[in-house]
Amino acid sequence: MKRKTLLLSVIVIVFTLALLCGALVGCSDIKSIFDVNATNLAQYANFTYSNGDSKINFSLKASGEAWVKISWDSAVVFNEIFLYESGNNVTGFEIYVNDEFVTSQDEIGKMRNVYLGKTTATSITVKVTSCNGTYKLTDIGIYNLSRNRDFHSTAFVRLNNEGDPFEGVDLSLIKNYTDYLIYPLAYFDSEGNLNVNGSDLIDVTRKIRSFNYSAKIHLVVLPDPKEDQTENDVRHSAFKDYADVLSKNIASLLKGSDFDGVVLGFDFSFGENIFDYGSYNEFIETLRGKLMSPYEIGVFIKPDALIFNKQSKKLIDNFYVITPNLEDNTAGTFSNTVCETLEKLQDSDLPKSKTYLTVPFYSYDKESETLYKYCDYAETLGKYGNVAEIDENTTVRFSGYAFVRDMAAFCYDYGIAGILSVCPHYDAKGSLALSAAIQEAIK
């Protein structure tokens, strides 16, 4: 059954954080900008194909079900597989290790990784199970990649802005994150004034630290328009004309509430070109002057946004990149959610060590304005599915368990700071929890 749930969380995510920006036409390709610093074990393997061929190199071209078996004379240890396709015609594939099924997914595209954790094998089989026409897999990488750096798993958590902030919030769903973005408890008006319940903010940080003492907690500050204003009007006025007032108020608020930083959404529809955004860059400099380290500044941004100059990029600590599947479930493939996002980040020169990719714990049908919670369909999806049939006329795409695991693993490999989980209160419990998928990817 369809769930017409246009909750405040969806309104904020889809309409506040889905920022419009000028497009940057880039030319980066994920394979050329991702340099794997490890030995490709496939270089020392033999390849046996379903058509009976035996080769010393990898390629798989067919128009139906086909497979290739990669084998070694002695066992190898690996944790990740990378597949590359010319085009995007594969619609289903499976991986077998030592002839035992280990995972499946529904798309390869320009690049698709599969993270399996530390695995010992004498053979790996890649089997294409479905396709649209003729496909061609062009390359494979089999690596044992290190897991030895910090990687942030961040929860974008909606609390109650009246009464008990945690009323109705299942804390068990958010206890295993390293960082938290909290909303909608604080607002600013067009003159830089803040509207916030100070006691609630203190209660929030104390509560979270009671079950996750070492976590970083950031406060999302949202625009508060009057009847004759839009959110963009408020942003532009406050950032441009009242930068000093707003910056002082934010600094004062953080010092009295034990938050580690602030996160702001910017109006990217203002202006026609990069020069029109000068006031926003000036605001970042003003805020940084009032909000000294170790307090952090975070911003929501689209990967191809041109708004911030080099100085602002140095002053901003965290860039939370809005991926296409936050706004439309049809945009949730690995190629456009992960590969194309990272390509745009490369072209827009956003520092990847400060960047987070977003993962929605829901599917949003833009056409019907309907939100579907992951927890309601987790059992249907299982560990490897991404598409759920709602009724005979409706199917929706989620970021399922294996998808999130592989996405988080690739972000780790690529050098991204972390993953931002949007609406983690829609997560499933137990073995299908998406938060567990993220944890699996960094071990």
Tab-separated table of C-alpha atoms in Angstrom:
chain	number	residue	atom	x	y	z
A	1	MET	CA	0.000	0.000	0.000
A	2	LYS	CA	1.264	3.461	-0.825
A	3	ARG	CA	2.279	5.551	2.122
A	4	LYS	CA	1.390	9.216	1.690
A	5	THR	CA	3.859	10.467	4.262
A	6	LEU	CA	4.932	13.993	3.376
A	7	LEU	CA	6.402	14.447	6.825
A	8	LEU	CA	8.495	17.383	7.922
A	9	SER	CA	11.576	15.259	7.387
A	10	VAL	CA	10.719	14.819	3.716
A	11	ILE	CA	9.817	18.465	3.269
A	12	VAL	CA	13.165	19.510	4.722
A	13	ILE	CA	15.123	16.951	2.746
A	14	VAL	CA	13.414	17.335	-0.612
A	15	PHE	CA	12.668	21.038	-0.633
A	16	THR	CA	15.232	22.574	1.726
A	17	LEU	CA	18.256	20.412	1.045
A	18	ALA	CA	17.550	19.697	-2.620
A	19	LEU	CA	19.456	22.793	-3.596
A	20	LEU	CA	19.406	24.144	-7.109
A	21	CYS	CA	22.691	25.115	-8.667
A	22	GLY	CA	24.358	25.980	-11.943
A	23	ALA	CA	25.547	22.934	-13.831
A	24	LEU	CA	29.240	22.333	-14.340
A	25	VAL	CA	30.036	20.309	-17.420
A	26	GLY	CA	32.924	18.049	-16.462
A	27	CYS	CA	34.986	15.443	-18.190
A	28	SER	CA	36.314	13.302	-15.334
A	29	ASP	CA	35.841	9.549	-15.564
A	30	ILE	CA	35.634	7.449	-12.412
A	31	LYS	CA	38.142	4.869	-13.612
A	32	SER	CA	40.776	7.466	-14.465
A	33	ILE	CA	40.382	9.454	-11.217
A	34	PHE	CA	40.323	6.412	-8.916
A	35	ASP	CA	43.814	5.009	-8.507
A	36	VAL	CA	43.839	1.693	-6.631
A	37	ASN	CA	47.030	1.451	-4.608
A	38	ALA	CA	47.154	-2.333	-4.373
A	39	THR	CA	48.027	-5.400	-6.417
A	40	ASN	CA	45.331	-6.529	-8.812
A	41	LEU	CA	45.175	-10.271	-8.206
A	42	ALA	CA	43.320	-10.721	-11.492
A	43	GLN	CA	46.612	-10.098	-13.303
A	44	TYR	CA	47.851	-13.493	-12.094
A	45	ALA	CA	44.700	-15.491	-12.737
A	46	ASN	CA	43.280	-17.767	-15.413
A	47	PHE	CA	39.874	-17.052	-16.985
A	48	THR	CA	37.407	-19.709	-18.050
A	49	TYR	CA	34.240	-18.655	-19.861
A	50	SER	CA	30.774	-20.166	-20.118
A	51	ASN	CA	31.220	-20.610	-23.873
A	52	GLY	CA	34.192	-22.925	-23.245
A	53	ASP	CA	36.987	-20.401	-23.895
A	54	SER	CA	40.052	-20.216	-21.659
A	55	LYS	CA	42.057	-17.001	-21.667
A	56	ILE	CA	44.695	-15.104	-19.693
A	57	ASN	CA	42.688	-11.873	-19.720
A	58	PHE	CA	39.226	-10.686	-18.680
A	59	SER	CA	36.361	-9.626	-20.950
A	60	LEU	CA	32.793	-10.826	-21.172
A	61	LYS	CA	30.516	-9.969	-24.077
A	62	ALA	CA	27.089	-11.562	-24.563
A	63	SER	CA	23.404	-10.818	-25.031
A	64	GLY	CA	22.111	-13.233	-22.409
A	65	GLU	CA	23.216	-15.148	-19.338
A	66	ALA	CA	26.984	-15.773	-19.276
A	67	TRP	CA	29.782	-16.154	-16.787
A	68	VAL	CA	33.510	-16.060	-16.339
A	69	LYS	CA	35.451	-17.983	-13.715
A	70	ILE	CA	38.670	-16.443	-12.377
A	71	SER	CA	40.974	-18.997	-10.784
A	72	TRP	CA	44.411	-19.360	-9.206
A	73	ASP	CA	46.679	-22.341	-8.623
A	74	SER	CA	46.965	-21.403	-4.940
A	75	ALA	CA	44.595	-19.494	-2.680
A	76	VAL	CA	44.543	-15.688	-2.671
A	77	VAL	CA	43.218	-13.269	-0.048
A	78	PHE	CA	41.061	-10.317	-1.121
A	79	ASN	CA	38.198	-8.167	0.152
A	80	GLU	CA	36.894	-6.269	-2.871
A	81	ILE	CA	36.042	-6.753	-6.545
A	82	PHE	CA	35.722	-3.991	-9.146
A	83	LEU	CA	33.805	-4.555	-12.384
A	84	TYR	CA	33.756	-2.249	-15.420
A	85	GLU	CA	31.215	-2.254	-18.225
A	86	SER	CA	31.163	-0.530	-21.585
A	87	GLY	CA	27.718	1.042	-21.506
A	88	ASN	CA	25.055	0.161	-18.965
A	89	ASN	CA	23.175	-2.922	-20.155
A	90	VAL	CA	23.676	-5.415	-17.328
A	91	THR	CA	20.544	-5.589	-15.180
A	92	GLY	CA	21.561	-8.422	-12.883
A	93	PHE	CA	24.767	-10.188	-11.812
A	94	GLU	CA	25.944	-12.639	-9.176
A	95	ILE	CA	29.297	-13.356	-7.534
A	96	TYR	CA	30.425	-16.818	-6.425
A	97	VAL	CA	33.515	-17.565	-4.345
A	98	ASN	CA	34.832	-21.130	-4.488
A	99	ASP	CA	31.589	-21.957	-6.335
A	100	GLU	CA	29.416	-20.661	-3.472
A	101	PHE	CA	27.040	-17.719	-3.929
A	102	VAL	CA	28.101	-14.616	-1.945
A	103	THR	CA	26.227	-11.620	-3.389
A	104	SER	CA	24.185	-10.199	-6.256
A	105	GLN	CA	23.178	-6.776	-7.571
A	106	ASP	CA	21.201	-5.295	-10.458
A	107	GLU	CA	23.614	-3.000	-12.265
A	108	ILE	CA	27.279	-2.574	-13.164
A	109	GLY	CA	27.576	0.453	-15.458
A	110	LYS	CA	30.842	2.336	-15.805
A	111	MET	CA	32.120	0.903	-12.518
A	112	ARG	CA	30.702	-1.285	-9.756
A	113	ASN	CA	32.512	-2.512	-6.680
A	114	VAL	CA	31.556	-5.484	-4.530
A	115	TYR	CA	32.862	-5.559	-0.958
A	116	LEU	CA	33.061	-8.978	0.688
A	117	GLY	CA	35.405	-8.484	3.624
A	118	LYS	CA	38.536	-10.576	4.048
A	119	THR	CA	38.046	-13.623	1.836
A	120	THR	CA	40.273	-16.545	0.883
A	121	ALA	CA	39.601	-18.110	-2.501
A	122	THR	CA	40.973	-20.250	-5.309
A	123	SER	CA	38.204	-19.101	-7.656
A	124	ILE	CA	35.704	-16.301	-8.206
A	125	THR	CA	32.843	-16.504	-10.693
A	126	VAL	CA	31.156	-13.432	-12.130
A	127	LYS	CA	27.798	-14.363	-13.644
A	128	VAL	CA	25.554	-11.972	-15.573
A	129	THR	CA	21.994	-13.146	-15.010
A	130	SER	CA	19.992	-10.524	-16.933
A	131	CYS	CA	20.567	-7.688	-19.381
A	132	ASN	CA	19.072	-5.226	-21.824
A	133	GLY	CA	20.564	-6.267	-25.146
A	134	THR	CA	24.259	-6.882	-25.650
A	135	TYR	CA	26.626	-6.046	-22.795
A	136	LYS	CA	30.394	-6.004	-22.508
A	137	LEU	CA	32.373	-6.243	-19.281
A	138	THR	CA	35.768	-4.747	-20.040
A	139	ASP	CA	37.859	-5.124	-16.901
A	140	ILE	CA	38.008	-6.563	-13.403
A	141	GLY	CA	40.024	-5.681	-10.331
A	142	ILE	CA	40.417	-8.023	-7.368
A	143	TYR	CA	42.114	-6.380	-4.402
A	144	ASN	CA	42.882	-6.713	-0.733
A	145	LEU	CA	42.438	-3.074	0.266
A	146	SER	CA	43.455	-1.679	3.632
A	147	ARG	CA	41.020	-0.628	6.336
A	148	ASN	CA	43.143	1.619	8.516
A	149	ARG	CA	41.760	5.161	8.479
A	150	ASP	CA	38.981	7.140	10.114
A	151	PHE	CA	35.667	7.010	8.293
A	152	HIS	CA	32.641	8.915	9.566
A	153	SER	CA	29.234	7.309	9.706
A	154	THR	CA	26.910	10.265	10.232
A	155	ALA	CA	23.209	10.216	11.100
A	156	PHE	CA	20.946	13.045	9.928
A	157	VAL	CA	18.409	12.823	12.753
A	158	ARG	CA	15.042	14.524	13.013
A	159	LEU	CA	13.945	15.213	16.584
A	160	ASN	CA	10.824	16.895	17.940
A	161	ASN	CA	10.986	20.688	18.118
A	162	GLU	CA	8.312	20.843	20.806
A	163	GLY	CA	8.206	19.005	24.122
A	164	ASP	CA	10.594	16.094	24.591
A	165	PRO	CA	13.000	16.130	21.611
A	166	PHE	CA	13.370	12.342	21.797
A	167	GLU	CA	9.709	11.427	22.197
A	168	GLY	CA	8.939	8.622	19.758
A	169	VAL	CA	12.595	8.382	18.642
A	170	ASP	CA	13.990	4.842	18.681
A	171	LEU	CA	17.511	5.444	19.984
A	172	SER	CA	18.558	1.887	19.147
A	173	LEU	CA	18.470	2.873	15.452
A	174	ILE	CA	20.984	5.703	15.850
A	175	LYS	CA	23.366	4.527	18.563
A	176	ASN	CA	26.151	3.185	16.321
A	177	TYR	CA	27.137	6.331	14.402
A	178	THR	CA	30.276	8.393	14.806
A	179	ASP	CA	28.601	11.755	14.093
A	180	TYR	CA	25.130	13.297	14.265
A	181	LEU	CA	23.392	16.119	12.408
A	182	ILE	CA	20.400	17.235	14.446
A	183	TYR	CA	17.327	19.134	13.197
A	184	PRO	CA	14.864	20.959	13.300
A	185	LEU	CA	15.532	22.615	16.673
A	186	ALA	CA	17.127	25.908	15.585
A	187	TYR	CA	16.036	28.535	13.066
A	188	PHE	CA	17.284	31.915	11.870
A	189	ASP	CA	15.303	34.825	10.480
A	190	SER	CA	16.177	37.316	7.754
A	191	GLU	CA	17.921	39.613	10.263
A	192	GLY	CA	20.185	36.942	11.701
A	193	ASN	CA	18.223	36.282	14.889
A	194	LEU	CA	17.961	32.723	16.183
A	195	ASN	CA	14.845	30.985	17.407
A	196	VAL	CA	15.784	28.045	19.602
A	197	ASN	CA	14.995	26.354	22.889
A	198	GLY	CA	18.338	26.390	24.672
A	199	SER	CA	17.377	23.838	27.326
A	200	ASP	CA	16.307	21.396	24.607
A	201	LEU	CA	19.693	21.701	22.907
A	202	ILE	CA	21.545	20.887	26.107
A	203	ASP	CA	19.236	17.920	26.689
A	204	VAL	CA	19.941	16.692	23.153
A	205	THR	CA	23.721	16.672	23.448
A	206	ARG	CA	23.609	15.097	26.911
A	207	LYS	CA	21.253	12.369	25.735
A	208	ILE	CA	23.342	11.452	22.718
A	209	ARG	CA	26.596	11.469	24.671
A	210	SER	CA	24.991	9.221	27.273
A	211	PHE	CA	25.021	6.354	24.749
A	212	ASN	CA	27.814	7.577	22.436
A	213	TYR	CA	30.243	9.696	24.425
A	214	SER	CA	32.837	10.224	21.684
A	215	ALA	CA	30.354	11.256	18.968
A	216	LYS	CA	30.518	14.625	17.242
A	217	ILE	CA	27.163	16.410	17.255
A	218	HIS	CA	26.309	19.168	14.778
A	219	LEU	CA	23.290	21.461	14.822
A	220	VAL	CA	21.449	22.088	11.554
A	221	VAL	CA	20.222	25.706	11.512
A	222	LEU	CA	17.283	26.289	9.161
A	223	PRO	CA	15.714	29.479	7.732
A	224	ASP	CA	12.491	30.646	9.366
A	225	PRO	CA	10.473	32.638	6.798
A	226	LYS	CA	7.561	34.907	7.634
A	227	GLU	CA	4.310	34.727	5.675
A	228	ASP	CA	5.545	37.012	2.908
A	229	GLN	CA	8.989	35.371	2.622
A	230	THR	CA	10.516	32.270	1.097
A	231	GLU	CA	13.323	30.301	2.705
A	232	ASN	CA	15.632	31.647	0.008
A	233	ASP	CA	14.675	35.223	0.921
A	234	VAL	CA	15.676	34.542	4.528
A	235	ARG	CA	18.978	32.922	3.590
A	236	HIS	CA	19.999	35.632	1.208
A	237	SER	CA	19.118	38.462	3.596
A	238	ALA	CA	20.734	36.882	6.656
A	239	PHE	CA	23.912	35.752	4.879
A	240	LYS	CA	24.348	38.972	2.923
A	241	ASP	CA	23.096	41.804	5.160
A	242	TYR	CA	23.273	40.350	8.666
A	243	ALA	CA	26.301	38.071	8.453
A	244	ASP	CA	27.932	39.476	11.583
A	245	VAL	CA	24.754	39.221	13.672
A	246	LEU	CA	23.990	35.663	12.579
A	247	SER	CA	27.594	34.553	13.050
A	248	LYS	CA	27.743	35.946	16.598
A	249	ASN	CA	24.435	34.300	17.461
A	250	ILE	CA	25.537	30.926	16.133
A	251	ALA	CA	28.857	31.106	17.989
A	252	SER	CA	27.102	32.029	21.231
A	253	LEU	CA	24.566	29.235	20.795
A	254	LEU	CA	27.175	26.536	20.220
A	255	LYS	CA	29.293	27.578	23.182
A	256	GLY	CA	26.314	27.180	25.469
A	257	SER	CA	24.958	23.886	24.165
A	258	ASP	CA	27.912	21.477	23.797
A	259	PHE	CA	27.401	21.030	20.049
A	260	ASP	CA	30.560	20.497	17.994
A	261	GLY	CA	29.521	22.554	14.995
A	262	VAL	CA	26.824	24.007	12.796
A	263	VAL	CA	25.439	22.931	9.412
A	264	LEU	CA	23.813	25.381	6.996
A	265	GLY	CA	21.860	25.051	3.797
A	266	PHE	CA	22.580	27.650	1.106
A	267	ASP	CA	20.327	29.061	-1.615
A	268	PHE	CA	21.967	27.963	-4.841
A	269	SER	CA	19.196	29.331	-7.041
A	270	PHE	CA	20.233	32.900	-6.282
A	271	GLY	CA	22.289	34.588	-8.969
A	272	GLU	CA	23.253	33.694	-12.498
A	273	ASN	CA	26.955	32.940	-12.150
A	274	ILE	CA	29.791	32.424	-9.706
A	275	PHE	CA	30.265	36.154	-9.100
A	276	ASP	CA	26.768	36.491	-7.622
A	277	TYR	CA	27.751	34.240	-4.726
A	278	GLY	CA	30.338	36.598	-3.272
A	279	SER	CA	28.146	37.448	-0.284
A	280	TYR	CA	27.867	33.782	0.646
A	281	ASN	CA	31.630	33.333	0.592
A	282	GLU	CA	31.962	36.470	2.709
A	283	PHE	CA	29.487	34.993	5.179
A	284	ILE	CA	31.613	31.838	5.545
A	285	GLU	CA	34.648	34.011	6.330
A	286	THR	CA	32.641	36.022	8.867
A	287	LEU	CA	31.265	32.881	10.520
A	288	ARG	CA	34.707	31.297	10.673
A	289	GLY	CA	36.043	34.417	12.365
A	290	LYS	CA	33.428	34.097	15.124
A	291	LEU	CA	33.373	30.309	15.291
A	292	MET	CA	36.920	29.331	16.087
A	293	SER	CA	38.319	25.808	15.939
A	294	PRO	CA	37.511	23.151	17.126
A	295	TYR	CA	33.961	24.170	16.247
A	296	GLU	CA	33.128	22.954	12.741
A	297	ILE	CA	31.204	24.486	9.852
A	298	GLY	CA	29.230	22.199	7.560
A	299	VAL	CA	27.191	22.895	4.437
A	300	PHE	CA	24.746	20.999	2.275
A	301	ILE	CA	25.798	21.153	-1.336
A	302	LYS	CA	25.230	19.531	-4.707
A	303	PRO	CA	28.352	17.969	-6.251
A	304	ASP	CA	28.463	20.311	-9.234
A	305	ALA	CA	27.851	23.535	-7.286
A	306	LEU	CA	30.091	26.501	-8.079
A	307	ILE	CA	29.131	28.587	-5.086
A	308	PHE	CA	32.232	28.348	-2.870
A	309	ASN	CA	35.625	29.815	-3.710
A	310	LYS	CA	38.985	28.351	-2.686
A	311	GLN	CA	39.113	30.283	0.581
A	312	SER	CA	35.663	29.121	1.651
A	313	LYS	CA	36.551	25.525	0.807
A	314	LYS	CA	39.463	25.815	3.221
A	315	LEU	CA	37.290	27.310	5.969
A	316	ILE	CA	34.416	24.811	5.659
A	317	ASP	CA	35.009	21.568	7.549
A	318	ASN	CA	32.279	19.320	6.138
A	319	PHE	CA	30.531	19.181	2.757
A	320	TYR	CA	27.377	17.044	2.801
A	321	VAL	CA	26.769	16.223	-0.854
A	322	ILE	CA	23.173	15.743	-1.942
A	323	THR	CA	22.989	12.691	-4.193
A	324	PRO	CA	20.200	12.362	-6.804
A	325	ASN	CA	18.320	9.567	-5.032
A	326	LEU	CA	17.331	11.854	-2.149
A	327	GLU	CA	14.842	13.530	-4.454
A	328	ASP	CA	13.801	10.756	-6.837
A	329	ASN	CA	13.966	6.981	-6.443
A	330	THR	CA	14.479	6.508	-10.191
A	331	ALA	CA	17.926	8.137	-9.837
A	332	GLY	CA	19.237	5.558	-7.405
A	333	THR	CA	21.600	3.478	-9.550
A	334	PHE	CA	25.216	3.047	-8.534
A	335	SER	CA	26.447	4.817	-11.659
A	336	ASN	CA	24.593	8.072	-11.101
A	337	THR	CA	24.509	8.031	-7.292
A	338	VAL	CA	28.152	7.166	-6.694
A	339	CYS	CA	30.237	7.301	-9.876
A	340	GLU	CA	28.764	10.449	-11.418
A	341	THR	CA	28.660	12.215	-8.061
A	342	LEU	CA	32.348	11.574	-7.481
A	343	GLU	CA	33.165	12.655	-11.022
A	344	LYS	CA	31.371	15.958	-10.444
A	345	LEU	CA	33.158	16.415	-7.128
A	346	GLN	CA	36.437	16.035	-8.961
A	347	ASP	CA	35.446	18.641	-11.545
A	348	SER	CA	34.110	21.122	-8.980
A	349	ASP	CA	37.263	20.715	-6.880
A	350	LEU	CA	35.526	19.909	-3.616
A	351	PRO	CA	38.016	18.395	-1.152
A	352	LYS	CA	37.115	14.726	-0.858
A	353	SER	CA	38.660	14.446	2.614
A	354	LYS	CA	35.911	16.814	3.827
A	355	THR	CA	33.093	15.352	1.755
A	356	TYR	CA	30.211	13.060	2.695
A	357	LEU	CA	27.889	11.274	0.296
A	358	THR	CA	24.267	10.932	1.347
A	359	VAL	CA	22.250	7.707	1.575
A	360	PRO	CA	18.449	7.894	2.003
A	361	PHE	CA	16.889	5.286	4.276
A	362	TYR	CA	13.726	5.646	2.225
A	363	SER	CA	12.572	5.761	-1.370
A	364	TYR	CA	10.880	8.914	-2.590
A	365	ASP	CA	8.573	8.745	-5.594
A	366	LYS	CA	8.841	12.259	-6.987
A	367	GLU	CA	5.936	11.877	-9.386
A	368	SER	CA	3.380	10.838	-6.771
A	369	GLU	CA	5.079	12.679	-3.868
A	370	THR	CA	5.099	9.471	-1.843
A	371	LEU	CA	7.704	8.323	0.616
A	372	TYR	CA	8.362	4.657	1.363
A	373	LYS	CA	10.311	3.719	4.488
A	374	TYR	CA	13.145	1.225	4.108
A	375	CYS	CA	12.119	-0.615	7.280
A	376	ASP	CA	8.726	-1.458	5.755
A	377	TYR	CA	10.322	-3.187	2.744
A	378	ALA	CA	13.597	-4.539	4.140
A	379	GLU	CA	12.324	-8.111	4.365
A	380	THR	CA	11.038	-7.933	0.811
A	381	LEU	CA	14.350	-6.582	-0.485
A	382	GLY	CA	16.482	-9.016	1.506
A	383	LYS	CA	20.229	-8.498	1.576
A	384	TYR	CA	20.731	-8.053	-2.161
A	385	GLY	CA	17.579	-6.415	-3.534
A	386	ASN	CA	17.050	-2.739	-4.376
A	387	VAL	CA	13.621	-2.741	-6.046
A	388	ALA	CA	10.322	-3.423	-4.274
A	389	GLU	CA	6.962	-3.963	-5.934
A	390	ILE	CA	4.415	-1.845	-4.099
A	391	ASP	CA	1.446	-2.955	-6.175
A	392	GLU	CA	0.853	-4.213	-9.713
A	393	ASN	CA	1.445	-0.727	-11.109
A	394	THR	CA	4.165	0.598	-8.808
A	395	THR	CA	7.766	-0.382	-8.165
A	396	VAL	CA	10.236	1.752	-6.227
A	397	ARG	CA	13.999	1.653	-5.875
A	398	PHE	CA	15.794	1.680	-2.527
A	399	SER	CA	19.429	1.736	-1.587
A	400	GLY	CA	19.414	-1.816	-0.242
A	401	TYR	CA	21.827	-3.528	2.130
A	402	ALA	CA	24.429	-4.689	-0.411
A	403	PHE	CA	24.162	-1.395	-2.313
A	404	VAL	CA	24.885	0.653	0.834
A	405	ARG	CA	27.677	-1.687	1.896
A	406	ASP	CA	29.391	-1.402	-1.495
A	407	MET	CA	28.808	2.344	-1.709
A	408	ALA	CA	30.323	2.929	1.726
A	409	ALA	CA	33.264	0.672	0.871
A	410	PHE	CA	33.997	2.567	-2.324
A	411	CYS	CA	33.737	5.930	-0.565
A	412	TYR	CA	36.232	4.592	1.949
A	413	ASP	CA	38.579	3.438	-0.815
A	414	TYR	CA	38.225	6.699	-2.709
A	415	GLY	CA	39.131	8.855	0.301
A	416	ILE	CA	35.713	10.332	1.067
A	417	ALA	CA	35.308	11.496	4.680
A	418	GLY	CA	32.197	9.430	5.272
A	419	ILE	CA	28.545	8.610	4.647
A	420	LEU	CA	25.564	10.701	5.762
A	421	SER	CA	22.507	8.549	6.525
A	422	VAL	CA	19.328	10.528	5.849
A	423	CYS	CA	16.320	9.517	7.978
A	424	PRO	CA	18.117	6.753	9.901
A	425	HIS	CA	14.928	6.364	11.970
A	426	TYR	CA	13.549	4.518	8.920
A	427	ASP	CA	16.216	1.837	9.234
A	428	ALA	CA	15.428	-1.831	9.767
A	429	LYS	CA	16.583	-3.745	12.807
A	430	GLY	CA	18.749	-6.825	12.858
A	431	SER	CA	20.757	-8.267	9.985
A	432	LEU	CA	19.207	-6.016	7.324
A	433	ALA	CA	19.999	-2.720	9.055
A	434	LEU	CA	21.648	-0.243	6.673
A	435	SER	CA	23.722	1.105	9.538
A	436	ALA	CA	25.191	-2.407	9.845
A	437	ALA	CA	25.946	-2.398	6.106
A	438	ILE	CA	28.029	0.766	6.541
A	439	GLN	CA	29.887	-0.764	9.476
A	440	GLU	CA	30.574	-3.936	7.476
A	441	ALA	CA	32.165	-1.877	4.686
A	442	ILE	CA	34.830	-0.297	6.886
A	443	LYS	CA	36.047	-3.414	8.676
